Structures are given as C-alpha cells and as structure tokens.
Coordinates of C-alpha atoms and ligand atoms in Angstrom, one line a residue:
X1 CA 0.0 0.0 0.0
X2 CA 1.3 3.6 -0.7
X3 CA 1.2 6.6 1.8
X4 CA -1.7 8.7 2.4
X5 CA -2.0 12.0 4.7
X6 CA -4.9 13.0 4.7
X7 CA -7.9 14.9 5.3
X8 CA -11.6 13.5 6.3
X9 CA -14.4 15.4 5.9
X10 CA -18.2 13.8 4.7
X11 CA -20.3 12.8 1.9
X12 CA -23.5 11.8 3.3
X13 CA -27.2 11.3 2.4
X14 CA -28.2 13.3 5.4
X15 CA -26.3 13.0 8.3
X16 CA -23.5 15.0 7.4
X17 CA -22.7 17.1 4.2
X18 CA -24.5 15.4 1.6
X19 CA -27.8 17.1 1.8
X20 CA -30.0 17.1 -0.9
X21 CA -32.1 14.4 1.2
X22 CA -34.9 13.4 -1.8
X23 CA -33.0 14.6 -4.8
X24 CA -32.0 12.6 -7.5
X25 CA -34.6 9.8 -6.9
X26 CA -33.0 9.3 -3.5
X27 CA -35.2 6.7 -0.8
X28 CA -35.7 8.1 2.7
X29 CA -32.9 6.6 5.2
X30 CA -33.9 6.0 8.5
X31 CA -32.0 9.1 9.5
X32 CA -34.1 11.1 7.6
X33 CA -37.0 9.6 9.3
X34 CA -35.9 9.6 12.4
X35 CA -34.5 13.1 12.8
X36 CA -38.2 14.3 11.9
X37 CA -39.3 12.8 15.4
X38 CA -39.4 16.2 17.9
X39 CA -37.3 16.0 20.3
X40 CA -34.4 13.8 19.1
X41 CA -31.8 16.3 17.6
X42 CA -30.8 18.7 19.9
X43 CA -31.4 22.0 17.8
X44 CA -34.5 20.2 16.5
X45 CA -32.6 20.2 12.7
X46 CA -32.1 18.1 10.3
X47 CA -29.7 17.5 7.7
X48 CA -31.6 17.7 4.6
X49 CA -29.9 20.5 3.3
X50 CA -26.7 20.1 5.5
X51 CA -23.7 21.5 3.7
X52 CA -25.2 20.8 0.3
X53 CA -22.3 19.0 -0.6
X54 CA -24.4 17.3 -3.4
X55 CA -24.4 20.6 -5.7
X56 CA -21.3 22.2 -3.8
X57 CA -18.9 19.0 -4.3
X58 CA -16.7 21.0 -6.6
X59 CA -16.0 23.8 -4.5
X60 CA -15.3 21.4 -1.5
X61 CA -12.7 19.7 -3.6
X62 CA -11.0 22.5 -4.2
X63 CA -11.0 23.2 -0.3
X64 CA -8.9 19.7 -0.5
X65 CA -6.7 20.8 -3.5
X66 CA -5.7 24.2 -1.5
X67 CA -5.2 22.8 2.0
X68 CA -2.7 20.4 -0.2
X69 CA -4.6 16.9 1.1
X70 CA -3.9 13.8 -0.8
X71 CA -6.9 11.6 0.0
X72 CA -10.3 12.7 1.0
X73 CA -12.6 9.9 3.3
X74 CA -16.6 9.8 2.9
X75 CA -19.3 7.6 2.6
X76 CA -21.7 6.2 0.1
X77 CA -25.6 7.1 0.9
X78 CA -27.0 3.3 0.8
X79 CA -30.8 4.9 0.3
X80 CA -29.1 7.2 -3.0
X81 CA -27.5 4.2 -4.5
X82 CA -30.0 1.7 -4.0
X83 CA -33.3 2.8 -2.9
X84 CA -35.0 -0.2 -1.8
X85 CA -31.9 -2.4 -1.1
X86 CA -31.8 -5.3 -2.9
X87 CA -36.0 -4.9 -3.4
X88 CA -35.8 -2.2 -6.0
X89 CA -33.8 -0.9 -8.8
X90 CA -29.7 0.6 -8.7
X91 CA -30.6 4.2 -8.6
X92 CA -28.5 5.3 -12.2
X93 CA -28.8 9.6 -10.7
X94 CA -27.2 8.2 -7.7
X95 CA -24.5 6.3 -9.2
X96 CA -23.8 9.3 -11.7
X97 CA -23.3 11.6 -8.1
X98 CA -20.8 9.5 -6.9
X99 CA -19.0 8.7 -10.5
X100 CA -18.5 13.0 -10.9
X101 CA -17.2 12.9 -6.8
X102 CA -15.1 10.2 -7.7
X103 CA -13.9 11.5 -11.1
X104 CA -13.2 15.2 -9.9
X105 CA -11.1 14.2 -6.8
X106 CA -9.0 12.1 -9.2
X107 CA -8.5 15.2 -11.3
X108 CA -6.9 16.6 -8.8
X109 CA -4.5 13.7 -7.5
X110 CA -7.2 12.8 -4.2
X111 CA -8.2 9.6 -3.5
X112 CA -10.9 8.3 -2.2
X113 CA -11.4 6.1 0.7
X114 CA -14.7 5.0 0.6
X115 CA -17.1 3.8 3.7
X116 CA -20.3 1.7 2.3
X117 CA -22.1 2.5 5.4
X118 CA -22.1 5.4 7.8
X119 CA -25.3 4.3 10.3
X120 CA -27.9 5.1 7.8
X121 CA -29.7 2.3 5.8
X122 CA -32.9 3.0 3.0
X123 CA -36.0 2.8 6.0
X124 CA -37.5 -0.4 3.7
X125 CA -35.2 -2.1 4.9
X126 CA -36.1 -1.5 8.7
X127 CA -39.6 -1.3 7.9
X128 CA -39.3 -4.8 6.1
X129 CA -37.3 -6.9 8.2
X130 CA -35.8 -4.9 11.6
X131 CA -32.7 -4.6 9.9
X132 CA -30.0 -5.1 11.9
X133 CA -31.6 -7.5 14.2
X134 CA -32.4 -9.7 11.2
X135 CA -29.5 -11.7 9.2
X136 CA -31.0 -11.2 6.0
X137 CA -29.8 -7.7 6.0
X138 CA -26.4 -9.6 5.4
X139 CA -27.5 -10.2 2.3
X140 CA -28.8 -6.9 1.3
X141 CA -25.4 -5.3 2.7
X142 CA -23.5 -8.3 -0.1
X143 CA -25.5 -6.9 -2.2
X144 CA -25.2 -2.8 -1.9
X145 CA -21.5 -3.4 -1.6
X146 CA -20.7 -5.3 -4.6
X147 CA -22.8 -2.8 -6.7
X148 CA -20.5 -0.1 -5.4
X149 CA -17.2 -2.4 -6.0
X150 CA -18.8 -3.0 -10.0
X151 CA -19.6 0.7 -10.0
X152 CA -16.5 2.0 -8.6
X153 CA -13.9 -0.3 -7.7
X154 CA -12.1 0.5 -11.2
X155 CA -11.0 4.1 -9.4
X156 CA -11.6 3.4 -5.4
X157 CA -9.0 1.7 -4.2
X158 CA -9.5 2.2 -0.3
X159 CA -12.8 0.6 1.0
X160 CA -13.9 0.5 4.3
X161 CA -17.7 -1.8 5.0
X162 CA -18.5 0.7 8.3
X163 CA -18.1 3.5 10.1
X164 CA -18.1 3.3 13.7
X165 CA -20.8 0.2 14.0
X166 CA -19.7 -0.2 17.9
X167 CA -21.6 3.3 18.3
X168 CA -24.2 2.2 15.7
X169 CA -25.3 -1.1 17.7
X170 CA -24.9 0.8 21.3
X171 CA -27.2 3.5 20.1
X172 CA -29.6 1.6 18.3
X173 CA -30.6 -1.2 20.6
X174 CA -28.7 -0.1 24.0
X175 CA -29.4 2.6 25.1
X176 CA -31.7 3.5 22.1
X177 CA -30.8 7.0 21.3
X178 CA -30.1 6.2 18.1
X179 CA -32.3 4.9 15.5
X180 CA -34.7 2.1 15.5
X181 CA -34.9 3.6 19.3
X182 CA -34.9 0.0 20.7
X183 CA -34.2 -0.5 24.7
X184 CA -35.5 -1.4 27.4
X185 CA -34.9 0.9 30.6
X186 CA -37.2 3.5 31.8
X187 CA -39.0 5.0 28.7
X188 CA -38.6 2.8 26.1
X189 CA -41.5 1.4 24.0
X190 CA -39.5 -1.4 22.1
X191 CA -36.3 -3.7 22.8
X192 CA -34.3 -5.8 24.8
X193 CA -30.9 -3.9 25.3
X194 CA -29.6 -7.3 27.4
X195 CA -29.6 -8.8 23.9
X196 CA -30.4 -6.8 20.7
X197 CA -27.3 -5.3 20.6
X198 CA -24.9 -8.6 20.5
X199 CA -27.7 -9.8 17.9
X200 CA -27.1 -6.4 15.8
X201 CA -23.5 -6.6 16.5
X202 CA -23.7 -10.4 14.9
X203 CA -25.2 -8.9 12.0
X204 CA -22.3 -6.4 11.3
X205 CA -20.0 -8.8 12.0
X206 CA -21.3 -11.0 8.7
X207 CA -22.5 -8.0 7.0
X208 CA -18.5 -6.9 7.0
X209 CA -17.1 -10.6 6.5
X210 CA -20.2 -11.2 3.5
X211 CA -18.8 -8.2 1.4
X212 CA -15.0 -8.4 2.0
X213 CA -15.7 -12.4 1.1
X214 CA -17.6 -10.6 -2.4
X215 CA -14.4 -7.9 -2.9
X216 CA -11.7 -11.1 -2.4
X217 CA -13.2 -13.6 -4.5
X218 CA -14.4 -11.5 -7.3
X219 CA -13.1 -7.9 -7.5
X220 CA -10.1 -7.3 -5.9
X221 CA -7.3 -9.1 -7.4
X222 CA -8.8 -7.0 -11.3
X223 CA -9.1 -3.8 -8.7
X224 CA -5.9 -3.7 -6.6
X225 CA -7.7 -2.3 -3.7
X226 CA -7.8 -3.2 0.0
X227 CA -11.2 -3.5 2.5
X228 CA -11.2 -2.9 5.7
X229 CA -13.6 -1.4 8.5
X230 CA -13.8 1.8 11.0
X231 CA -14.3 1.7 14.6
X232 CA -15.1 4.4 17.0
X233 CA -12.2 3.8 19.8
X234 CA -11.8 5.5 23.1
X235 CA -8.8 4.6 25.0
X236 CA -9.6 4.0 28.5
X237 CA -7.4 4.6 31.4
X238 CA -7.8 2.4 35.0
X239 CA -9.9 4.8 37.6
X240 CA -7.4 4.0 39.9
X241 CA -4.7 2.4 40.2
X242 CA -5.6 -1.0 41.7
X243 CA -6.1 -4.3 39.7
X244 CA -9.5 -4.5 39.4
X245 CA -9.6 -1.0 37.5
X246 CA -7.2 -2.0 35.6
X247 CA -8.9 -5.2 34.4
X248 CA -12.1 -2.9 34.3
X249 CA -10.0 -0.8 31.2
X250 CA -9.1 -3.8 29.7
X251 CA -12.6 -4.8 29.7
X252 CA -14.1 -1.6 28.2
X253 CA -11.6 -2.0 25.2
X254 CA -12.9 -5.6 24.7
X255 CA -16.2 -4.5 24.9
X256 CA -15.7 -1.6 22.7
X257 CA -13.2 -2.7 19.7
X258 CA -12.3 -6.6 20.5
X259 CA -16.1 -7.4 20.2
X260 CA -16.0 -6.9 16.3
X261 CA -12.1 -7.0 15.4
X262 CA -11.8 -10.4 17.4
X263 CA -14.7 -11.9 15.4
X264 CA -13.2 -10.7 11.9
X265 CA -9.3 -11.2 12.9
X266 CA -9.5 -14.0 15.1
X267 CA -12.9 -16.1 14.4
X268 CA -13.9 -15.5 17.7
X269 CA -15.6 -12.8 20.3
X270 CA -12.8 -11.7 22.9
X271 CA -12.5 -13.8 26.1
X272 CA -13.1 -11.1 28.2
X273 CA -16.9 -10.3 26.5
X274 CA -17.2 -14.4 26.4
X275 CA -16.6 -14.7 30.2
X276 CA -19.0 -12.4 31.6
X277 CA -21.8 -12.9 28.5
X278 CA -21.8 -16.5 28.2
X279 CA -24.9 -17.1 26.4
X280 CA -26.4 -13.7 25.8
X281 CA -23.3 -13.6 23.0
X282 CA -24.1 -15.5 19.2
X283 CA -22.2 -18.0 18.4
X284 CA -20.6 -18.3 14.6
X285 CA -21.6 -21.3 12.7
X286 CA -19.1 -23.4 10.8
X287 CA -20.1 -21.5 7.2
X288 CA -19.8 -18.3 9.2
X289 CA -16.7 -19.2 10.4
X290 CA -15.5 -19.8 6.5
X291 CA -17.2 -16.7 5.5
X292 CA -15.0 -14.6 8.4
X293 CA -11.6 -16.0 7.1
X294 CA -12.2 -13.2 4.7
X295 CA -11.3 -11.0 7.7
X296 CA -9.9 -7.5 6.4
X297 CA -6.8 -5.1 5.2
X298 CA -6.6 -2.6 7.5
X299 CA -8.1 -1.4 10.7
X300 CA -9.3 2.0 10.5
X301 CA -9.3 4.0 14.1
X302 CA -11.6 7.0 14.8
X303 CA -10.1 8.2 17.7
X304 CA -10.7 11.2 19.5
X305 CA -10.3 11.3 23.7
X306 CA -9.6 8.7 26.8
X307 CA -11.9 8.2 29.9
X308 CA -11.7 6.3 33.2
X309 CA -12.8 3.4 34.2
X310 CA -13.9 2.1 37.1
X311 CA -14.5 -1.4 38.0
X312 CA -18.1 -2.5 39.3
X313 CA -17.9 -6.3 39.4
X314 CA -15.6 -6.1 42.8
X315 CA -17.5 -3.1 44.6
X316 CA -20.7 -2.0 43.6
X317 CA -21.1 0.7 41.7
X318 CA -24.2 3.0 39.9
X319 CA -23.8 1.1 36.8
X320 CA -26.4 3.7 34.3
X321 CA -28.1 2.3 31.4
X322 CA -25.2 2.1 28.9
X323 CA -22.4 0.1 30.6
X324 CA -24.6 -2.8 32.5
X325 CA -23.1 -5.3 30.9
X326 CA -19.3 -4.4 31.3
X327 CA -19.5 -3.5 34.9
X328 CA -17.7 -0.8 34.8
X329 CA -18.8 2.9 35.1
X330 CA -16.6 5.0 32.4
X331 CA -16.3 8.7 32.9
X332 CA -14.2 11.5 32.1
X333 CA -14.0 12.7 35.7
X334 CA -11.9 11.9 38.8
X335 CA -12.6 13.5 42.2
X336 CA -14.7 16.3 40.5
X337 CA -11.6 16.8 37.8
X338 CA -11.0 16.2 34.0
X339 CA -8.6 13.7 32.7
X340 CA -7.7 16.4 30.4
X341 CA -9.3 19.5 28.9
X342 CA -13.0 19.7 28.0
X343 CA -14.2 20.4 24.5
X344 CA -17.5 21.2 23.3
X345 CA -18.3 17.5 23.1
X346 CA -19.2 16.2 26.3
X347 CA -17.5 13.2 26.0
X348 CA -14.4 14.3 24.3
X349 CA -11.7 15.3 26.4
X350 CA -8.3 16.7 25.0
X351 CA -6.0 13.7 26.3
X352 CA -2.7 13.5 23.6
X353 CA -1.3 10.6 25.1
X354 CA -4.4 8.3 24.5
X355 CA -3.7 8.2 20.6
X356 CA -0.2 6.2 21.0
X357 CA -1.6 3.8 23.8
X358 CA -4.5 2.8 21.3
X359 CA -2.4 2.7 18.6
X360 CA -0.2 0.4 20.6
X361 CA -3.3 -1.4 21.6
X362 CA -4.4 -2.6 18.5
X363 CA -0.4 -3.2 17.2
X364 CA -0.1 -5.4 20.0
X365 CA -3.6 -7.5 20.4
X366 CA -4.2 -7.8 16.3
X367 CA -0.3 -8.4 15.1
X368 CA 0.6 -4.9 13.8
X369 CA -2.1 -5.4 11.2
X370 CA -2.1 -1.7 9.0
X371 CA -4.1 1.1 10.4
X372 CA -5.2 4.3 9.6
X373 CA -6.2 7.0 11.6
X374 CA -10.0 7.6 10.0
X375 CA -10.8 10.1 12.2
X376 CA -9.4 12.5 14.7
X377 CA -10.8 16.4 15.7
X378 CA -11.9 18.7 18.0
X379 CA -15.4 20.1 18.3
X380 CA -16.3 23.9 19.4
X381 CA -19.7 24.4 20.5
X382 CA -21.9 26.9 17.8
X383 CA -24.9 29.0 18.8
X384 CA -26.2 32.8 17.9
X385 CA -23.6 33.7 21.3
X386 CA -20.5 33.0 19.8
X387 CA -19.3 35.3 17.1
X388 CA -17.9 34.0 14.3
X389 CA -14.5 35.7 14.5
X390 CA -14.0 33.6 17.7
X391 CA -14.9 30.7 16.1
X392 CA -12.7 31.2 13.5
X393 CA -9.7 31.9 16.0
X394 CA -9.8 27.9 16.8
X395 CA -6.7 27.8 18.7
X396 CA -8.0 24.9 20.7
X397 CA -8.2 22.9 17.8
X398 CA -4.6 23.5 16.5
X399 CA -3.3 22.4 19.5
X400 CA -5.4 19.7 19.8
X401 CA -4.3 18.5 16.7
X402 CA -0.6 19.0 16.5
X403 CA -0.5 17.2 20.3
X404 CA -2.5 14.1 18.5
X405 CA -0.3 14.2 15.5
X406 CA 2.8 14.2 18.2
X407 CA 1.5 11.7 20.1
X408 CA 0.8 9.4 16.7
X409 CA 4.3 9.7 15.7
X410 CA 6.0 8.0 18.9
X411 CA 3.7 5.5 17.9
X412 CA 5.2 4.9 14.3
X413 CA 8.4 5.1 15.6
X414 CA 7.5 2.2 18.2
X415 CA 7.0 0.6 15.0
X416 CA 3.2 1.0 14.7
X417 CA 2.1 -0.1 11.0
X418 CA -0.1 3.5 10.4
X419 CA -0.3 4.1 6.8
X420 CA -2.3 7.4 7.0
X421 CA -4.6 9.9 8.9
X422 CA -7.5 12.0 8.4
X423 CA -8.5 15.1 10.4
X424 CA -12.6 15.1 11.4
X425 CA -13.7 17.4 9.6
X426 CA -13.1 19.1 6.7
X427 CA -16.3 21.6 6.9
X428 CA -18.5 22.3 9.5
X429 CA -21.6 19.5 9.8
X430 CA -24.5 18.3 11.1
X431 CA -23.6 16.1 13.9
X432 CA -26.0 13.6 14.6
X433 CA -28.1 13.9 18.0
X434 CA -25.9 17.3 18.4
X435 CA -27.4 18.9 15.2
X436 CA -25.4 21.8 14.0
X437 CA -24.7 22.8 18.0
X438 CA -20.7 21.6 17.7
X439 CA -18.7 22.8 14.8
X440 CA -15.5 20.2 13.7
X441 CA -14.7 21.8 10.8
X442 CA -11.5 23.1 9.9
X443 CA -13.4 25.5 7.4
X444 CA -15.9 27.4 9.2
X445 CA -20.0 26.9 7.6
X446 CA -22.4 30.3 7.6
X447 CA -25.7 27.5 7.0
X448 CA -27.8 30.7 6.3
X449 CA -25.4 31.0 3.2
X450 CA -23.6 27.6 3.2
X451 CA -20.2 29.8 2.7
X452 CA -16.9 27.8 3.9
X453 CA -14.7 30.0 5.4
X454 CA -11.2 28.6 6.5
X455 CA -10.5 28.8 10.6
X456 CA -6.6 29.0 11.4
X457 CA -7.0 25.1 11.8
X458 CA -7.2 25.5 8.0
X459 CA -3.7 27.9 8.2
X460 CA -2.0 25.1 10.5
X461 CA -2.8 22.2 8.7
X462 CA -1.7 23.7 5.1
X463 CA 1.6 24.3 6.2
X464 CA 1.7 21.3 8.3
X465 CA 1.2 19.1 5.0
X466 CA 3.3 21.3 3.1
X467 CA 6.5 20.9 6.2
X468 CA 9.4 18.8 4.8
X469 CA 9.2 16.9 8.3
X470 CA 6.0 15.7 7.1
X471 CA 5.2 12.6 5.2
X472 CA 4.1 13.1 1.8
X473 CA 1.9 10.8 -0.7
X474 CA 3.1 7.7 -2.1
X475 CA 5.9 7.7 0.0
X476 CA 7.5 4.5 0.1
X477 CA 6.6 2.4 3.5
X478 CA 10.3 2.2 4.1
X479 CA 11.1 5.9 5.0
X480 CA 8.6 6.5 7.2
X481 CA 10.8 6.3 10.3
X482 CA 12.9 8.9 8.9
X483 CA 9.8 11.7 8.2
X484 CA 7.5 11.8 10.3
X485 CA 5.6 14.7 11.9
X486 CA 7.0 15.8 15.3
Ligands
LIG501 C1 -36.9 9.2 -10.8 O1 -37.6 8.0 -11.1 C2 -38.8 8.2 -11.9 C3 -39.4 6.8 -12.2 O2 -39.6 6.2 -11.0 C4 -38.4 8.8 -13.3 O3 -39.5 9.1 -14.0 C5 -37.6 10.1 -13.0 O4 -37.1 10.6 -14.2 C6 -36.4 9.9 -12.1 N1 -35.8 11.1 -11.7 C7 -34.6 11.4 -12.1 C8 -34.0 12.7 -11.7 O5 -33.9 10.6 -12.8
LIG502 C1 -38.9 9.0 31.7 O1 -39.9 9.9 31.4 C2 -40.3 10.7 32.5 C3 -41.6 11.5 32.0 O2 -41.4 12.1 30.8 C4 -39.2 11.6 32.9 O3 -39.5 12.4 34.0 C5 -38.0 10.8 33.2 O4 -36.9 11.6 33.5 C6 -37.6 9.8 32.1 N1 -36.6 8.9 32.5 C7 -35.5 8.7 31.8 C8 -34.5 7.8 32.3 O5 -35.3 9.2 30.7
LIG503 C1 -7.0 34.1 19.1 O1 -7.1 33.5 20.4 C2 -6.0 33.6 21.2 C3 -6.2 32.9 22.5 O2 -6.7 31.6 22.3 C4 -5.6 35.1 21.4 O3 -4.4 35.1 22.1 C5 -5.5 35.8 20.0 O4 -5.3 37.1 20.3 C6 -6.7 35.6 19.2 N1 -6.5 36.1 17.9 C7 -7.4 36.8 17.3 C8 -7.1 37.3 15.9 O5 -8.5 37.1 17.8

C-alpha cells in the first residue's frame, strides 16, 4: 500500500454534508426519518440541506486541493444508490453523483477512501425486516457493496464496510438514542438492550465478512484495492490504580473494539466479553466461520479522547443504562476533575497521550495489522452567542491536533504499521443527535449561506502538509521512520 496524509471530511445522504435528502430519486434513510421525530436532535434540525455538498462538491474539492490533502474519506448514501436495497432498482442519478465525486477528486491527484455504510440504511429495509436484528440484512449489505465495488472499484482503491458500527449497535438497541430507538430501561417502548445489541453486533459482524468475502473472490485481485472497516475507539485509562480497575480498562476496550475486530481477525468474540456474556453472545456457525476467514486489510481508528474506568464487578457501583453489561462505570471525571481539557463534546476530552496507547493497543492485540487514523478532531460548540470571528480563531483545535499528531508519531516510531490519517472534519456538519450545535470543521459553515470560510486550523494544517518533516503521498513504507511529523 502507498502513503496517504490525509484529510476527512463527509459525503452523506443526510447525516452530514451530503444534503439534498430526496434529490436525484434518492429513498428516505432511516436518519431522515428519524431526525423528523421532535425532540431527538438537539437543535431540533435536520440535515436535509446540510452543507449541500451534493451541488457544492466541486468547490469542496477545491477546499482539499488548497489545503494540499492527498486523499479525502466519505461515505456512500445506501438509500441514493440503492433505494429499496436489494428490493428495487440501482438508482442510475445516484450512481452518476458518486461517478462525478469520484472523477473530480482524481482530477486533482485525491483519493478516495470509501465507507459503504455510515449508520444510515434505506427505512424499507427496517420497515421490512428490523434490519440489523435480522440476518438477511447480510444479504442486502452483499449486495449494496458489490454494486459499489462493480460501480466503482475501477477508481476506489481504499474501502472500508462501516463507520463506527460499535456506536451504531450501542445506540440503536442499547441505550436506544439512536435509531430504530430499541431499549429497554425506563421510557422505552420497544427492545431488549440485554440482547439486541450482541444480535445487531452479529449482524455487522457478517455483513462486513459477507462483502469483504464478495471484494476477495471477485473484485479485488482485477481492482488492486484493499477492505477494511472503522471503529469508534476510546482509550480508556484504570480509575485507579488497583487491579480491578485495571482489568475494568481492559474490559471496556474488549467490549468496545475486540467485540467486532476479534470476530473478523481471530474467528472469535474476545475472552473477556465471552466470560462475563456467556450465552447472551451468538455463536458463529461453521459456514460463518468460512465466510469470516475473509477477515480484512486494514483497521481503521476513529479516535478522539480517553476516559476512566472504574471497576463494578468487585465493589458495587451506579452502573447507568449504557455500561450494564461491562460492569464498569466510564467517565471523564476523577474526584470532580477532567482527565484532560474539556471540548464542546461532552464526552471528548483533549488527552494526547491516548492516541499512541490505542495505537499500541491494536499493534499489540491484532499483530501490527495496518491502520489508519479515520478520524481525529476537536469540536467547538456553535450557537447565535459565539461570534464567528471567535470561532474562526480555533486555537483549541490547533493544538489539539498537533498534540495528536505528536502523540501518533512515537507511535510509528515504536513501530506501529499507520499508513495514514484524516482530520474530522473538513467543513463544519451536522452532527447527529448534536445537530449543527458543535462545529468540527477546519473550514468554518455560515448554514444561512452555506459559505466555507477557513478557521486558522485551515492555516496550520496547510503548512503542516506542506512541512518537509512531514510525510508526503506515495511515499515508500520504508522511510517512514525517517519523516515523520513531530
Ligand atoms: C426518478 O424516477 C422516476 C421513475 O420512478 C423517473 O420518471 C424520473 O425521471 C427519475 N428522476 C430522475 C431525476 O432521474
Ligand atoms: C422518563 O420519562 C419521564 C416523564 O417524561 C421523565 O420524567 C424521566 O426523566 C424519564 N426517564 C428517563 C431515564 O429518561
Ligand atoms: C486568538 O485567540 C488567542 C487565544 O486563544 C488570542 O491570544 C489571540 O489574540 C486571538 N486572535 C485573534 C485574531 O483574535
């Protein structure tokens, strides 16, 4: 594989930047859907218009070409593509959107790194079956994917199945927050969050290993390209000291990352989820197993902050609705303090140091298998208060970034195998239950005009790519130890 630094910013139906939520003979996603339900986004928006990347795709890429990027990361709208799944017609207005994206980054030496699905699916398909909770949605995901791979594969060469399906599952059917809303504390109507999500998880799982199996056998070795998938990873430091925090951390990882890298690197779910689950967790049968041998390219790491945790299984604890099963409480706070500097996410604190330990983490427990760093950014809260000059001064997020970049770079030069990095985000975006209340852009978004204007996070990071201490594309793998950032 060559070298790639990078930038990450997002094509999506709506959820992101896409917009244009019904144009073009798009289906409604069940993002679309559910965003219409009061009270779910915080700012009560949605993102059918979003950045209108859809018409403003050209302008945007030449936001890349300036900042000097070599790659740009975004995903493919299932519900533009494809409709109705695998129950209607290929879409040939959505296929033309992504062939002109594709084309135009090209022109101007980008590639694209392509994730098939970013949480949203066409609502048929939940409507139809329950989609995650049912396997035949591993057929439908076969099927979306190996349209894209016919469709596209001859210029994508980076491919990823999903984005961040640990957060997809949890959201879904744990603590139900996300989309289909399934649960089963307090308020919820619909769900069984001691179950659903291991069944959703399942379905991923052999969603991911159905497609990679479809790219291997009949795509890749005419395409040259490599598959692999995205997950959201917090590092996670012991509350204290003692052993049975410790263990707690190592459980939250397993929980968090192991429970769908062990599956499609090892064959397995971890130990540590096996132990305390027993038989709430699927079991693989012998053609799943075959189908998982398939396992994947690279690891892709969304990684953005650390939190504590503290152990529950030895001393009792106020376990919440989203951590039951782990027994463990994880938290960003110790004694009333931060483990490092808030940002405007709630959950996101500024902790440098994190992004080498969870680099290291998956170097050591998955056998230096290639990563890339898929995401990485700092979020500044946005409302009518905050002017926009101060929002464009983001001096937080410049230091946020060179400290991750730092912290990255001791990890290469532990050996770590990380063959690129994207900053989250390129433009301003709609950010799921947060609506357009946190800003991660390094290009600032007026969404009364939808003009980008660069914040000095744009400033940094063009002369950061453009340092001769910093690796350039298409370096050979071999002189990485020699450039990297610092
Ligand atoms: C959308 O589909 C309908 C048929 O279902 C077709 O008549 C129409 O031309 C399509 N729209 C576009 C923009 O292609
Ligand atoms: C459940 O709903 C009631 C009434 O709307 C509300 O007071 C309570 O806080 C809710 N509980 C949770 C856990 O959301
Ligand atoms: C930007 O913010 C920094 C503090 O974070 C301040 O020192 C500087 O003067 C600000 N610059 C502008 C142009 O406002």
């Amino acid at each position: 594989m060559k070298w790639l630094f990078l930038i990450y910013s997002f094509v999506y139906c709506l959820c992101k930047i896409e917009g244009a939520y019904l144009e073009g003979n798009k289906s409604l996603s069940n993002w679309d859907v559910f965003s219409r339900i009061p009270g779910k986004i915080k700012d009560g928006s949605n993102a059918d218009v979003a950045d209108d990347h859809y018409h403003l795709y050209l302008e945007d890429i030449e936001l890349m070409d300036s900042l000097g990027v070599n790659s740009y990361r975004f995903s493919i709208s299932w519900s533009r593509v494809l409709p109705r799944g695998r129950f209607g017609e290929i879409n040939p207005v959505g296929i033309q959107f992504y062939n002109k994206l594709i084309d135009a980054l090209l022109l101007k030496g980008i590639t694209p790194f392509v994730t098939l699905n970013h949480y949203d699916i066409p609502q048929e398909l939940e409507d139809r079956y329950g989609a995650w909770l049912n396997k035949q949605i591993q057929e439908d995901f076969g099927y979306f994917a190996e349209v894209c791979f016919k469709a596209f594969g001859d210029r994508v060469k980076y491919w990823t199945t999903f984005n961040e399906p640990n957060v997809m599952v949890n959201g879904g059917y744990r603590t139900g927050i996300y989309p289909p809303n399934h649960c089963s504390y307090d308020n919820c109507t619909a769900g069984d969050s001691a179950i659903e999500p291991y069944i959703a998880a399942h379905n991923v799982i052999l969603s991911h290993a159905t497609a990679a199996d479809i790219y291997r056998r009949k795509y890749q070795v005419n395409q040259g390209g490599s598959i692999g998938i995205v997950l959201c990873s917090y590092w996670y430091e012991p509350y204290d000291d003692v052993p049975a925090d410790q263990w707690a951390a190592q459980r939250a990882l397993a929980f968090d990352l192991a429970w769908f890298l062990d599956p499609i690197i090892y064959g397995e779910y971890p130990p540590e989820m096996r132990e305390i689950l027993g038989l709430r967790l699927p079991t693989f049968s012998p053609e799943e197993k075959k189908k998982l041998e398939s396992k994947l390219d690279f690891i892709g790491v969304n990684h953005y902050s650390t939190l504590y945790a503290k152990d529950c299984m030895f001393s009792p604890c106020n376990l919440g609705t989203s951590n039951g099963d782990l027994l463990a409480v994880l938290t960003g706070l110790r004694g009333g303090l931060p483990i490092g500097s808030p940002t405007a996410m709630p959950t996101f604190y500024v902790v440098p140091q994190g992004m080498e330990k969870m680099v290291m983490y998956f170097k050591e427990r998955y056998n230096n298998t290639p990563m890339f760093i898929t995401e990485n950014g700092y979020a500044q809260g946005s409302s009518d208060k905050i002017p926009m000059k101060d929002l464009l001064n983001d001096t937080g997020r410049v230091d946020y970034l060179r400290s991750y970049l730092d912290s990255l770079s001791r990890a290469m030069r532990k050996g770590a195998d990380v063959r690129g990095y994207f900053v989250w985000s390129l433009i301003d975006n709609f950010e799921w239950l947060y609506g357009y209340t946190l800003r991660f852009g390094l290009y600032y978004v007026d969404y009364s005009t939808l003009k980008r204007t660069p914040k000095l996070s744009a400033q940094w990071y063009q002369q950061f790519l453009h340092s001769p201490k910093t690796l350039k594309k298409q370096m050979p793998s071999e002189s990485k130890l020699q450039h990297l950032p610092s």
